[in-house]
Amino acid sequence: MIRTVCTLILLSTLSLAQQPGAKEAAPAPGSPEDLVQQGQKLSREGKQDEALALYSRALDRSPELYEAHLAAGMALDLKGEYSEAREHFTKAIEAAPADSRQQAQRALAISYVFEGDAHKAAEPELEVFNARLAKKDSVGAAETCNELARIYLELGDSDHAYKWYKTGYETVSRKPDLTEADKNLWLFRWESAQARVAARRGQAGEAQQHVAAAKVALTNANNPDQERFLPYLTGYVAFYNGDYKTAIAELLKADQRDPLNLVLLAQAYEKSGDAATAKDFYRKVMESSGHSPTNAVARPLAKKKLAAAM
C-alpha cells in the first residue's frame, strides 16, 4: 500500500547516516566495507573523528568506495565541515551504483541544508524528483516534493515551500489507482503542509482552518500509524502562532527522537522564560547523529544557541 511505501521512505530518510549502501552479507573482517561499518557505529555514538579515521583507511585501500565517501560526507556534516562533506558526496554520486545514486544526491542536498542554503539543496532534490517522474514513480516523486518543500519552509521560504507541497499533492493525485484511504492520507499531508505554511506566514486563523481539515482527512484515512504526526502539527502551529504553552504541551506528545520537534520544544521553553529546560532540549538535539533534513535544520540552531549560553 502507498502508506507503507511512504513510511519506508520516511524511515530511509531518518536512517541515511546509519545505512549507506547496506549489504546483504556481512563484509570480511578488516575489509574497507568492514571499516565503513565500524565507522558508522562510531558515528552513531557521536564519535565523528574516530569514524572519519576509519573511513579514511577504507578510502586509502578503495578510493572509489561509494559507502566510504557517503559515510565520510555525513560525518563531516555533523562536524560542521560542509565544504569537505560535499567533496565526498560528489564523489559518492560519481561512484554510486544505479540504485544508490538518489541516496547520494539526497545526502548532498541535506549537506546544503546544514549550511542553510535551500536553493542549492533544491538542485540535487530536483534531480531525484525528475528521475522518479521518469520512472512513473508518482509516490516517490511526491515524497521528494514534500522533502524539498519542508527544506524551504524550515529555512524560511514559505513561498517556495507552498509551491513544492502543492506540486507533491498534485503529482500523487494523478496516480490512477489511489484508494480512498490513500487519497485521504495525502489530503492530510497537504492540509498539514498548508497549516504549517500559514502559521509561518503569521496567518493564525487560516492555519487553524487547515489543522481542522487535516484532522478530518486523517480520520477518513483510517490510518492509526499517521496519528503520531498530529501533535507535531498542532504544536508547530501553536508555536508559530505565539501560543508557547500549547506548543509545549503538544510537542511533548510528538516524536521525542525528531530533532526538529526537539528544537521547537527548546525554542518554546526559551520563549516561555525557562532557559534551563530550553538548554536541556538543545543538548538533546546535539545528541542526534542522523543525516536528515530535520537534523540539518535543528543541529546548527541548537549549536548556536548553546554556544551563546556559555
Backbone as a ProteinNet text record, in pm:
[ID]
protein_1_A
[PRIMARY]
MIRTVCTLILLSTLSLAQQPGAKEAAPAPGSPEDLVQQGQKLSREGKQDEALALYSRALDRSPELYEAHLAAGMALDLKGEYSEAREHFTKAIEAAPADSRQQAQRALAISYVFEGDAHKAAEPELEVFNARLAKKDSVGAAETCNELARIYLELGDSDHAYKWYKTGYETVSRKPDLTEADKNLWLFRWESAQARVAARRGQAGEAQQHVAAAKVALTNANNPDQERFLPYLTGYVAFYNGDYKTAIAELLKADQRDPLNLVLLAQAYEKSGDAATAKDFYRKVMESSGHSPTNAVARPLAKKKLAAAM
[TERTIARY]
82.5	0	86.3	27.3	103.1	147.6	60.7	101.8	225.2	236.5	354.9	478	463.8	577.5	623.9	528.7	564.4	635.2	589.2	656.1	799.6	818.3	953.5	1042.5	986.5	1066.1	1107.5	1013.9	1047.3	1156.2	1143.3	1243.9	1379.5	1379.8	1508.6	1573.1	1490.1	1545.8	1611.8	1542.8	1594.9	1718.3	1734.9	1846.5	1957.3	1959.5	2065.7	2203.9	2218.8	2350.6	2388.8	2286.8	2317	2346.6	2285.2	2296.8	2323	2426.2	2457.7	2508.2	2446.1	2492.8	2486	2370.8	2361	2387.1	2461.2	2497.2	2413	2391	2313.6	2393.9	2521.8	2605.8	2707.1	2749.4	2847.8	2979.9	3047.6	3176	3285.1	3389	3501.7	3568.3	3604.5	3669.9	3794.5	3805.2	3921.3	3914.9	3809.8	3795.5	3752.7	3766.6	3719.6	3573.2	3492.2	3349.7	3329.5	3410	3401.7	3444.5	3548	3591.9	3481.2	3408.3	3297.2	3190	3156.7	3053.9	3098.1	3224.4	3275.4	3265.3	3296.7	3288.2	3146.5	3051.6	2911.5	2865.5	2911.8	2877	2932.7	3056.9	3116.8	3042.1	3001.5	2928.3	2796.9	2726.7	2601.1	2622.9	2743.8	2777.6	2829.8	2832.1	2878.2	3028.9	3100.7	3247.2	3289	3267.5	3286.7	3434.2	3524.6	3666.4	3717.2	3675.6	3717.3	3655.4	3529.9	3464.9	3537.5	3572.5	3640.5	3777.2	3844.9	3973.9	3956.5	3847.7	3821.6	3780.2	3699.7	3660.7	3784.7	3877	3999.8	4080.6	4089.4	4161.4	4093.4	3960.8	3887.1	3914.2	3917.5	3938.3	4082.9	4175.8	4314.4	4325.8	4246.7	4252.3	4156.6	4048	3948	3897.2	3973.1	3945.2	3807.9	3747.6	3617.5	3502.5	3526.4	3422.4	3307.8	3193.6	3076	3038.6	3029.3	2983.9	3075.2	3205.2	3300.9	3286.8	3271	3253.2	3122.9	3016.2	2887.2	2894.3	2950.1	2959.2	3051	3161	3253.7	3186.2	3109.9	3038.3	2940.8	2871	2774.8	2844	2953.9	3027.3	3080.5	3128.3	3181	3069.8	2952.3	2839.7	2807.9	2808.6	2778.5	2884.3	3004.6	3110.6	3103.4	3023.2	3013.9	3113.7	3176.4	3275.7	3208.2	3126.2	3033.6	3100	3197.2	3263.8	3332	3401.6	3468.7	3366.8	3254.4	3149.1	3101	3080	3024.9	3125.2	3253.5	3351.6	3330.2	3304.4	3279.9	3146.2	3042.6	2913.5	2922	2998.5	3015.4	3082.3	3182.1	3248.8	3156.3	3072.6	2977.4	2877.8	2830	2737.3	2803.3	2930.7	3002.8	3023.8	3046.3	3077.2	2954.6	2838.6	2721	2669.8	2634.6	2558.3	2426.9	2367.7	2246.9	2138	2121.8	2013.1	2048.3	2169.2	2209.8	2233.6	2223.6	2255.3	2163.9	2035.9	1942.5	1973.3	2018.3	2056.2	2170.6	2268.7	2382.4	2339.7	2249.5	2201.3	2125.2	2044.3	1969.5	2064.9	2168.9	2267.9	2336.5	2364.8	2423.8	2327.4	2200.4	2100.8	2097.2	2100.1	2095.2	2217.6	2331.6	2451.9	2431.1	2364.2	2335.2	2236.1	2146.7	2052	2126.2	2225.6	2306.1	2362.4	2394.1	2454.1	2348.2	2221.3	2113.2	2086	2127	2111.9	2005.9	1881.1	1771.5	1780.7	1821.7	1824.6	1931.2	2044.9	2144.9	2098.3	2028.4	1973.5	1873.1	1803.6	1699.9	1756.5	1880.4	1935.9	1942.1	2005.2	2003.5	1865.5	1784.3	1648.6	1569	1585	1512.1	1559	1686.9	1735.2	1666.5	1649.9	1579.9	1433.8	1370.4	1230.1	1210.9	1294.5	1280.3	1307.1	1403.4	1432.1	1314	1248.6	1133.5	1014.4	995.5	889.3	912.9	1038.9	1071.3	1037.5	1046.5	1013.1	866.2	788.1	645.3	621.3	717.5	704.9	645.7	514	449.9	454.8	450.9	459.8	597.4	701.7	837.5	861.8	809.6	825.9	756.4	637.4	563.9	637.3	695.5	772.5	892.9	955.9	1067.8	1021.1	905.7	848.8	828.1	771.9	746	874.8	977.1	1105.3	1165.1	1160.8	1212.8	1130.1	998.3	911.7	943.5	967.3	999	1131.9	1225.9	1354.1	1332.6	1257.7	1230.4	1158.3	1058.4	979.2	1065.2	1143.4	1221.2	1338.8	1374.9	1480.9	1422	1290	1227.9	1169	1154.3	1099.6	962.7	858.5	725.3	666.5	706.1	650.9	695.4	826.4	873.9	823.5	810.1	757.1	615.9	531.5	393.6	391.9	475.3	480.8	511.8	610	650.9	558.4	498.5	395.9	278.9	238.4	127.6	164.5	287.4	332	330.1	374	372	231.1	138.1	-0.5	-61	-35.8	-90	-27.3	100.8	170.2	110.3	92.6	39.7	-108.3	-179.3	-323.2	-352	-254.8	-273.6	-255	-214	-197.4	-336	-359.2	-495.4	-550.6	-465.1	-513.6	-508.9	-512.7	-516.3	-646.7	-635.5	-755.2	-811.1	-932.4	-991.8	-910.8	-861.9	-780.7	-652.7	-590.1	-465.8	-490.8	-603	-638.6	-649.9	-711.5	-726.9	-595	-507.8	-376.2	-298.6	-299.4	-228.7	-297.4	-429.9	-500.7	-460.6	-444.4	-397	-261.8	-172.3	-39.9	-47.6	-134.3	-146.6	-206.7	-310.3	-369.8	-270.4	-195	-93	12	52.3	151.9	98.4	-26.5	-84.6	-98	-127.2	-137.2	-2.4	103.6	236.1	284	254.5	291.2	217.4	87.2	8.5	60.8	95.8	148.7	278.2	364.7	491.2	468.6	358.2	325.8	251.7	224.4	151.7	1.6	-50.2	-193.2	-258.1	-278.9	-322.2	-456.8	-554.5	-686.8	-684.9	-614.2	-604.8	-532.5	-429.2	-356.9	-450.7	-533.4	-625.6	-729.8	-772.9	-868.7	-807.7	-682.3	-616.1	-588.8	-561.4	-545.8	-675.6	-789	-918.6	-943.8	-909.9	-927.6	-834.2	-713.8	-618.6	-671.9	-734	-789.9	-901	-985.5	-1092.8	-1032.9	-934.6	-871.7	-805.4	-741.5	-675.8	-777.4	-890.4	-996.5	-1045.7	-1065.7	-1113.7	-1009.8	-883	-776.9	-773.6	-822.5	-825.8	-688.6	-589.5	-450.8	-389.7	-400.1	-351.1	-202.8	-123.3	19.9	47.8	-43.3	-22.8	-65.5	-138	-189.3	-76.7	39.5	151.6	204.5	168.5	214	125.2	7.2	-86.3	-37.6	17.9	66.4	178.1	260.7	364.2	299.9	198.1	129.7	66.7	-9	-76.4	23.9	131.9	235.7	309.5	336.3	405.6	323.5	195.6	108.1	96.9	82.6	74.3	201.7	316.8	443.8	451.3	422.6	435.5	319.1	213	106.5	132.1	245.3	283.5	222.4	157.2	95.9	193.5	291.1	401	358.8	262.7	213.8	151.4	64.1	3.2	107.6	201.1	306.6	383.4	420.7	495.7	413.2	286.9	200.7	185.8	170.4	152.3	283.3	389	516.7	573.9	539.5	582.4	514.7	402.9	334	383.2	463.8	515.4	644.3	705.7	823.6	942.6	986.2	1097.9	1233.6	1232	1357.8	1378.7	1277.3	1284.6	1355	1473.1	1547.4	1469.4	1385.9	1311	1204	1142.4	1047.2	1118	1236.7	1312.4	1355.9	1396.4	1442.5	1325.1	1208	1089.1	1053.5	1063.1	1040.1	1138.5	1264.7	1366.5	1331.4	1291.6	1257.7	1131.6	1036.1	913.1	942.5	1026.8	1065.2	1143.1	1231.6	1310.7	1220.8	1123	1032.3	937.5	921.8	839.2	917.7	1047.5	1130.8	1199.4	1190.2	1252.7	1382.7	1487.4	1613.5	1679.6	1665.7	1731.7	1674.5	1541.4	1480.2	1508.5	1508.8	1543.3	1681.4	1775	1911.8	1917.3	1838.5	1834.1	1789.2	1689.2	1639.9	1737.2	1805.1	1908.4	2018.2	2052.2	2153.8	2104.8	1974.9	1920.1	1930.3	1909.3	1924.7	2065.9	2164.8	2304.1	2342.4	2260.1	2286.9	2247.8	2171	2126.3	2239.5	2258.2	2362.1	2301.6	2172.6	2106.9	2147.4	2151.3	2178.4	2046.6	1962.5	1827.9	1798	1696.3	1660.6	1626.9	1559.8	1522.9	1645.5	1741.8	1862.8	1947.7	1944.2	2021.7	1970.3	1840.9	1784.9	1810.1	1786	1787.1	1927.1	2020.1	2152.3	2229.2	2239	2311.6	2247.9	2115.1	2048	2077.9	2069.6	2098.2	2242.5	2333	2475.3	2496.4	2430.8	2442	2384.8	2270.9	2205.9	2291.3	2346.4	2427.8	2556.8	2615	2736.9	2707.7	2590.9	2555.4	2529.1	2487.3	2453.7	2576.6	2690.8	2811.7	2879.4
-119.3	0	124.9	234.4	358.9	403.8	388	434.2	360.3	229.9	154.5	205.4	231.9	284.7	416.3	504.7	636.3	625	530.6	510.3	465.3	375.9	328.2	439.8	528.7	640.9	729.6	757.7	841.1	775.9	645.6	576.7	577.5	565.7	568.5	704.3	812.6	946.3	958	907.4	920.6	835	726.7	635.5	648.7	759	776.5	762.1	818	815.6	676.6	592.6	462	355.1	366.8	256.3	298.7	373.1	396.3	268.2	231.2	114.6	-13.6	-44.8	-164	-289.3	-386.9	-509.1	-624.8	-722.9	-839.3	-926.3	-941.3	-1025.3	-938.4	-985.8	-911.7	-906.9	-791.7	-782.3	-859.1	-890.2	-961.3	-873.7	-931.9	-852.7	-782.6	-655	-577.5	-522.9	-557.8	-507.4	-361.3	-288.7	-150	-136.6	-232.7	-228.2	-247.7	-333.6	-354.8	-229.4	-163	-38.2	66.9	70.7	165.9	133.5	7.2	-30.9	0.5	-22.9	14.5	166.4	240.4	385.3	433.6	369.5	408.4	389.3	282.1	259.7	372.4	411.5	521.7	652.8	673.1	794.7	801.3	689.4	687.5	721.1	691.6	721.9	864.6	939.2	1077.3	1093.6	988.1	991.5	1011.2	1131.4	1156.8	1150.2	1200.5	1197	1053.2	969.1	829.3	760	793.9	736.3	779.1	905.3	956.3	890.9	857.8	789.7	653.2	583.5	453.7	470.8	572.4	596.3	628.7	704.5	739	614.2	522.7	397.3	316.9	316.3	243.2	303.8	436.6	502.7	491.3	478.3	453.5	322.5	225.7	93.8	80.5	158.1	151	292.5	369.4	512.2	544.3	450.8	476.6	411.6	374.4	304.1	399.7	374.4	460.2	477.6	366.5	371.9	457.6	452.5	528.7	678.1	716	858.4	910.8	832.1	875.1	892	793.5	798.6	911.1	932.2	1040	1176	1193.5	1319.1	1345.4	1242.8	1257.9	1296.7	1230.2	1260.8	1404.5	1447.4	1583.7	1687.2	1657.2	1748.5	1762.4	1651.2	1654.1	1733.2	1738.4	1818.7	1966	1995.7	2132.3	2165.9	2065.1	2086.3	2058.9	2153.7	2131.1	2122.7	2207.3	2202.1	2068.2	2021.9	1892.2	1779.9	1792.9	1691.4	1680.2	1794.4	1792.2	1737.8	1748.6	1683.6	1533	1478.8	1334	1296.7	1378.8	1346.3	1350.1	1442.9	1449.5	1322	1275.7	1151.2	1031.5	1036.8	928.4	919.8	1034.3	1034.9	974.7	1009.5	956.8	806.2	756.6	614.8	529.7	592.3	520.5	418.4	299.6	208.1	275.9	231.1	296	307.4	203.2	205.3	284.5	340.4	420.1	567	600.5	737.2	839.9	808.4	903.1	924.9	821.3	836.1	936.2	927	1018.7	1160.7	1173.5	1306	1371.4	1294.8	1349.3	1386.6	1307.7	1341.5	1473.9	1496.4	1623.3	1738.5	1718.1	1821.5	1853.9	1750.8	1770.9	1847.5	1824.5	1898.3	2048.1	2087.5	2229.7	2281.7	2194.7	2235.4	2265.8	2183.7	2211	2353.8	2399.7	2532	2640.4	2599.3	2696.3	2743.9	2668.5	2710.8	2624.4	2669.1	2591.3	2582.2	2689.3	2688.6	2592.9	2583.2	2484.9	2343.2	2327.1	2195.3	2149.5	2245.2	2211	2143.6	2174.2	2121.3	1968.5	1902.9	1756.4	1698	1768.9	1719.9	1714	1813.7	1815.5	1704.4	1669.5	1556.5	1427.6	1410.7	1292.9	1295.9	1411.4	1426.4	1387.9	1440.7	1412.7	1265.7	1206.1	1063.8	976.8	1013.4	934.9	955.6	1077.2	1101	1019.7	1014.2	940.8	792.5	741.1	601.2	582.5	691.9	690.9	652.7	688.7	666.9	794.1	807.4	930.4	944	833.6	840.3	889.4	828.1	871.6	1015.1	1055.3	1193.3	1289.7	1252.7	1337.9	1348.5	1239.6	1242.9	1336.7	1335.9	1427	1571.9	1598.3	1734.1	1777.2	1688.5	1722.3	1745.6	1665.2	1684.5	1820.1	1854.3	1983.3	2097.5	2080.9	2184.1	2207.3	2099.9	2115	2186.6	2156.9	2226.5	2376.7	2412.5	2554.5	2616.2	2547.1	2604.4	2627.8	2526.7	2539.5	2634.6	2665.3	2764.5	2901.4	2914.6	3046.4	3093.6	3004.7	3044.9	2979	3044.1	2983.7	2979.1	3071	3071.3	2948.1	2920.8	2800.9	2673.9	2680	2564.6	2532.1	2632.4	2610.3	2552.5	2608.9	2562.1	2413.3	2368.1	2228.2	2134.3	2179.6	2096.7	2076.3	2183	2174.1	2081.9	2094.5	2007.3	1860.9	1833.6	1697.2	1641	1720	1673.7	1650.1	1741.2	1724.9	1606.1	1582.4	1470.4	1337.2	1317.6	1189	1175.9	1288.4	1283.2	1233	1244.1	1194.9	1043.8	980.8	835.2	770.7	691.2	644.3	543	471.9	364.6	398.3	526	563.9	515.5	450.2	412.6	535.1	525.1	635.6	665	560	579.4	655.7	617.9	684.6	827.9	851	987.9	1075.6	1022	1098.4	1113.5	1013.3	1025.3	1141.2	1148	1257.3	1390.9	1387.3	1511.8	1558.9	1465.5	1500.4	1568.8	1515	1574.8	1714.1	1728.3	1856.8	1962.8	1925.3	2019.7	2053	1953.5	1978.1	2075.3	2056.8	2145.9	2288.5	2302.8	2436.2	2501.7	2422.3	2476.4	2530.6	2455.1	2499.4	2621.4	2621.7	2738.5	2862.7	2848.8	2963	3011.8	2918.2	2957.1	3034.7	2991.2	3061.7	3201.2	3217.2	3347.9	3439	3388.1	3467.7	3469.8	3374.9	3367.6	3265.8	3308.6	3216.9	3152.2	3231.9	3176.9	3075.4	3107.4	3014.7	2886.8	2898.6	2780.9	2687.4	2742.7	2659.8	2593.5	2661	2600.1	2477.7	2488.8	2374.7	2262.6	2297.4	2193.9	2115	2185.6	2119.4	2027.8	2076.1	1994.4	1873.3	1891.5	1780.4	1672	1711.6	1614.5	1532.5	1598.1	1526.4	1426.5	1470.4	1381.8	1263.3	1288.1	1179.3	1077.6	1124.4	1033.5	949.8	1014.2	942.4	847.2	877.5	788.5	657.9	660.3	540.3	474.1	556.5	510.5	545.3	456.5	488.1	524.4	470	499.7	647.9	716.4	857.1	950.5	897.1	980.4	1039.4	975.7	1025.9	1158.8	1194.8	1321.8	1439.4	1410.7	1518.4	1610.3	1559.2	1652.3	1743.5	1693.3	1780.3	1894	1861.1	1964.1	2069.7	2026.2	2122.5	2201.4	2135.3	2205.7	2305.5	2268.7	2356.8	2483.1	2464.3	2578.6	2666.7	2604.8	2683.3	2763.7	2703.2	2773.6	2898.4	2882.8	2997.6	3095.4	3054	3147.7	3217.3	3185.5	3252.1	3193.9	3077.7	3012.4	2906.3	2948.1	2859.1	2752.8	2784	2685	2566.5	2596.2	2488.3	2416.3	2491.5	2430.2	2327	2363.5	2270.6	2146.7	2166.3	2052.5	1956.3	2010.7	1925.8	1861.6	1938.7	1885.7	1779.5	1786	1681.3	1548.1	1552.5	1429.5	1379.3	1458.4	1420.5	1339.6	1304.8	1217.5	1284.2	1228	1285.6	1245.1	1174.7	1143.9	1236.1	1313.1	1402.5	1531.3	1559.9	1680	1809.3	1814.4	1937.1	1957	1848.5	1858.3	1905.8	1851.3	1888.9	2034.5	2082.1	2220.7	2318.1	2277.5	2360.1	2365.7	2251.9	2249.7	2341.7	2333.1	2417.6	2565.5	2602.9	2742.6	2785	2693.1	2725.5	2748.9	2662.9	2683.8	2814.9	2840.7	2963.7	3087.2	3086	3199.4	3209.3	3098.2	3098.9	3141.5	3166.9	3212.2	3102.4	2977.1	2863.9	2828.6	2904.5	2887.4	2753.9	2705.2	2580.3	2462.2	2454.1	2343.8	2357.7	2480.5	2503.4	2448.1	2475.6	2428.3	2275.1	2212.2	2065.7	2011	2075	2026.4	2057.3	2170.7	2197.3	2090.7	2049.4	1943.9	1811.9	1782.4	1659.3	1661.2	1778.3	1789.6	1751.3	1798.5	1773.4	1626.7	1548.3	1405.7	1326.5	1388	1318.2	1309.1	1190.8	1171.7	1142.5	1170.7	1145	1244.8	1197.7	1285.5	1300.4	1390.3	1408.5	1556.7	1594.5	1736.6	1795.8	1718.8	1773	1801.6	1711.2	1734.4	1844.6	1854.6	1958.3	2098	2108.6	2236.1	2258	2153.6	2169.3	2179.7	2101.5	2093.6	2226.3	2294.7	2422.4	2525.2	2526	2619.7	2586.1	2456.9	2415.8	2447.9	2422.5	2452.2	2601.4	2684.2	2828.1	2874.5	2819.2	2857.2	2816.4	2697.1	2650.1	2729.9	2766.4	2848.3	2985.5	3042.2	3173.4	3168.6	3051.5	3038.4	3014.7	2985.2	2952.8	3080.8
0	0	0	-49.9	-56.6	80.2	182.6	314.9	365.1	327.8	368.9	297.4	167.7	92.3	149.5	182.8	235.2	368.5	451.9	580.4	559.6	462.8	436.5	385.8	302.5	253.1	367.9	460.8	576.7	659.2	684.5	765.1	696.2	562.3	492.8	504.9	508.4	527.8	663	767.1	902.1	924	843.3	867.7	765.3	690.3	591.7	653.2	773.7	836.7	882.1	904.6	961.7	856.6	736.1	644	500.5	472.7	332.4	268.2	155.3	81.1	159.9	225.1	307.8	224.4	281.6	211.3	262.4	174.7	215.2	311.5	288.7	373.3	447	564.2	642.6	566.1	564.7	493.8	565.9	492.1	551.9	658.1	771.5	876.7	825.2	855.2	814.1	673.5	598.4	462.1	465.4	353.2	350.7	389.9	343.6	379.6	528.7	587.7	733.1	808.1	759.4	822.4	819.4	708.1	697.6	801	815.1	912.2	1055.2	1083.4	1215.6	1236.5	1131.2	1139.3	1160.9	1096.7	1113.4	1258	1319.1	1460.2	1547.3	1521.4	1596.8	1570.1	1446.9	1412.6	1489.3	1498.4	1574	1720.8	1769.2	1908.9	1924.6	1814.9	1820.1	1807.8	1774.7	1765.8	1620.2	1570.4	1427.7	1386.6	1469.1	1433	1420.8	1513.9	1508.2	1387	1358.2	1240.2	1113.4	1105.4	986.4	966.3	1075.2	1062.7	995.3	1028.7	966.3	820.2	791.9	652.7	567.9	626.2	554.7	523.2	619.1	595.6	484.7	486.5	383.2	245	237.7	109.5	62.1	154.7	115.8	38.3	78.4	17.1	-101.4	-97.4	-204.1	-233.1	-312.5	-329.7	-389.2	-458.5	-521.7	-445.1	-320.7	-246	-212	-271.9	-255.7	-109.5	-37.7	101.2	187.7	161.8	242	215.6	89.2	57.7	117.6	106.8	160.3	312.3	379.9	525.5	571.9	500.2	537	523.4	416.4	399	512.3	554.7	663.7	793.9	822.6	945.9	943	829.1	817.4	832.7	780.3	800.9	949.5	1020.8	1163.7	1240.7	1186.8	1248.5	1208.3	1107.4	1059.3	951.3	891.7	786	650.9	607.6	498.5	361.5	334.9	204	183.5	286.6	278.6	262	330.9	319.1	175.2	111.4	-23.9	-125.2	-97.3	-184.6	-185.4	-66.8	-58.4	-121.7	-103.7	-163.2	-315.7	-369.1	-514.1	-565.7	-492.4	-531.3	-512.7	-409.3	-387.2	-502.7	-549.4	-662.5	-785.8	-809.1	-925.1	-915	-792.9	-773.7	-744	-726.7	-678.1	-778.2	-731.5	-816.1	-854.9	-961.4	-1012.5	-907.3	-824.4	-726.4	-601	-593.5	-477.9	-510.9	-637	-678.9	-612.2	-603	-542.3	-394.7	-326.8	-186.5	-173.5	-261.1	-255.9	-292.9	-389.4	-428	-312.4	-244	-130.2	-17.6	1.5	104.5	72.5	-55.7	-96.7	-68.1	-96.7	-68.3	80.5	162.9	307.8	355.9	292.4	329.7	312.8	205.8	186.6	290.4	336	440.2	569.6	604	722.8	719	599.5	583.6	560.7	555.4	543.3	402.2	300.7	161.9	92.6	97.9	40.7	-110.7	-176.2	-322.4	-376.8	-312	-353.9	-323.4	-211.8	-177.7	-282.2	-342.7	-439.9	-563.9	-600.1	-725.6	-726	-626.6	-628.4	-598.6	-518.1	-492.4	-623	-707.6	-834.3	-927.2	-919.5	-998.8	-955	-825.6	-773.9	-818	-805.1	-844.7	-991.8	-1079.1	-1221.8	-1254.7	-1183.8	-1206.5	-1166.6	-1057.3	-1013.3	-1105.6	-1153.8	-1251.2	-1377.7	-1422.7	-1544.8	-1531.9	-1410.4	-1385.6	-1348.3	-1359	-1325.2	-1179.3	-1095.2	-951.2	-889.9	-901.2	-855.8	-704.6	-632.5	-487.2	-444.5	-502.1	-469.7	-510.7	-626.8	-672.2	-576.8	-531.5	-438	-304.5	-260	-134.9	-149.5	-266.6	-289.9	-285.8	-346.5	-339.2	-195.5	-115.5	24.8	102.1	71.2	137.8	101.8	-26.5	-70.4	-11.5	-9.5	47.8	194.9	266.9	408.8	428.4	342.5	349.1	331.5	228.9	205.6	326	377.5	486.7	609.8	648	771.2	755.9	632.4	610.9	579.2	597.9	596.3	465.7	366.8	236.8	219.6	269.8	267	125.7	38.4	-96.8	-175.9	-174.5	-242.5	-173	-42.4	30.2	-17.7	-26.3	-71.3	-212.5	-299.7	-438.3	-445.4	-367.3	-377.6	-302.7	-193.7	-130	-226.7	-294.3	-390.4	-506.2	-556	-664.7	-621.3	-499.1	-448.5	-441.9	-391.4	-379.6	-517.8	-610	-744.5	-816.1	-791.2	-855.9	-813.8	-684.9	-639.1	-668.3	-675.6	-702.9	-843.5	-932.5	-1070.1	-1081.1	-972.9	-975.7	-987.7	-1090.7	-1117.5	-1017.6	-948	-862.3	-713.4	-678.2	-537	-473.3	-359.1	-285.2	-213.3	-164.8	-90.1	36.1	100.8	222.1	189.1	77.6	39.5	-6.7	-72.1	-109.4	15.1	118.2	242.2	316.1	304.6	366.4	304	172	105.4	127.7	141.3	174.7	314.2	407.7	542.2	533.8	452.9	439.9	375.3	276.7	208.2	301.5	375.6	471.1	582.4	626.4	729.2	678.3	553.1	493.8	485.9	441	430.4	567.7	670	805.6	851.8	827.2	870.7	791.4	661.6	580.6	630.6	655.7	704.1	838.8	926.8	1058.2	1043.2	952.7	931.1	872.5	801.8	743.8	842.3	962.1	1059.9	1038.9	959.7	930.9	1024.7	1147.6	1253	1223.3	1179.6	1152.1	1040.3	931.7	819.8	860.8	941.6	989.2	1065.8	1152.7	1231.1	1143.2	1038.1	945.1	877.9	840	776.4	876.6	1001.1	1103.6	1116.9	1120.7	1131.9	1012	891.9	771.9	773.6	826.1	835.3	928.6	1037.5	1132.3	1067	988.3	918	818.7	742.3	644.3	712.1	827.1	899.6	948	998.5	1040.4	923.4	808	689.7	633.1	655.4	607.1	684.8	808.4	892.7	898.7	930.7	933	1068.8	1167.5	1302.4	1306.1	1213.4	1213.2	1190.8	1123.4	1092.7	1206.3	1303	1411.7	1496.1	1494.8	1573.5	1521	1396.9	1341	1380.3	1434.6	1465.5	1577.4	1688.5	1792.1	1743.2	1651.6	1595.1	1517.3	1438.3	1360	1450.5	1549.8	1637.1	1720.4	1761.4	1836.4	1750.4	1626.9	1532	1508.4	1479.8	1453.1	1577.3	1693.9	1817.1	1839.7	1813	1833.5	1746	1616.9	1526.8	1540.1	1611.3	1644.4	1778.1	1842.1	1966	2091.5	2080.3	2197	2246.8	2326	2363	2464.3	2548.5	2644.6	2571.6	2474.5	2396.2	2312.6	2256.5	2175.8	2257.4	2378.5	2463.1	2493.9	2530.4	2564.9	2447.6	2326.9	2209.1	2164.4	2160.4	2112.7	2205.9	2333.2	2427	2396.2	2322.8	2282.6	2147.8	2080.8	1948.7	1964.1	1852.4	1848.8	1917.7	2028.7	2103.7	2047.1	1935.5	1865.3	1745.8	1711.1	1595.5	1635.2	1576.1	1616	1595.6	1491.5	1466.8	1573.4	1616.2	1726.9	1853.9	1878.9	1998.6	1994.8	1877	1870.5	1881.4	1835.1	1856.8	2004.8	2071.5	2216	2288.2	2249.8	2311.9	2295.6	2175.2	2149.3	2224.3	2235.2	2307.6	2455.5	2513.7	2653.8	2668.6	2573.3	2579.4	2574.9	2485.6	2474.2	2593.1	2665.8	2786.3	2910.2	2892.9	3003.7	3080.7	3031.4	3100.1	3027.2	3054.6	2982.8	3013.6	3136.2	3175	3097.4	3089.4	3015.1	2866.9	2817.8	2677.4	2647.1	2735	2714.5	2712.5	2798.1	2800.1	2664.9	2606.2	2477.2	2364	2371.7	2271.1	2278.5	2399.2	2414.8	2355.6	2371.7	2314.9	2162.2	2103.7	1958.7	1917.5	1992.9	1957.3	1973.3	2040.9	2055.6	1931.2	1843.5	1723.4	1622	1566.1	1464.4	1328.2	1312.9	1186	1078.7	956.1	841.5	766.4	816.9	765.5	755.8	677.5	671.2	807.2	892.1	1022.4	1108.3	1108.6	1187.3	1125.1	992.8	924.6	957.5	987.4	1031	1179.7	1258.8	1404.5	1462.7	1413.6	1476.7	1474.2	1359.3	1361.7	1455.4	1463.6	1553.7	1698.8	1732.8	1869.9	1907.7	1816.1	1841	1867.4	1787.9	1803.3	1937.6	1974.4	2099.5	2219.7	2215.2	2326.9	2337.9	2224.5	2227.6	2289	2257.3	2310	2459.5	2508.7	2650.6	2738.6	2676.1	2753.2	2804.4
[MASK]
++++++++++++++++++++++++++++++++++++++++++++++++++++++++++++++++++++++++++++++++++++++++++++++++++++++++++++++++++++++++++++++++++++++++++++++++++++++++++++++++++++++++++++++++++++++++++++++++++++++++++++++++++++++++++++++++++++++++++++++++++++++++++++++++++++++++++++++++++++++++++++++++++++++++++++++++++++++

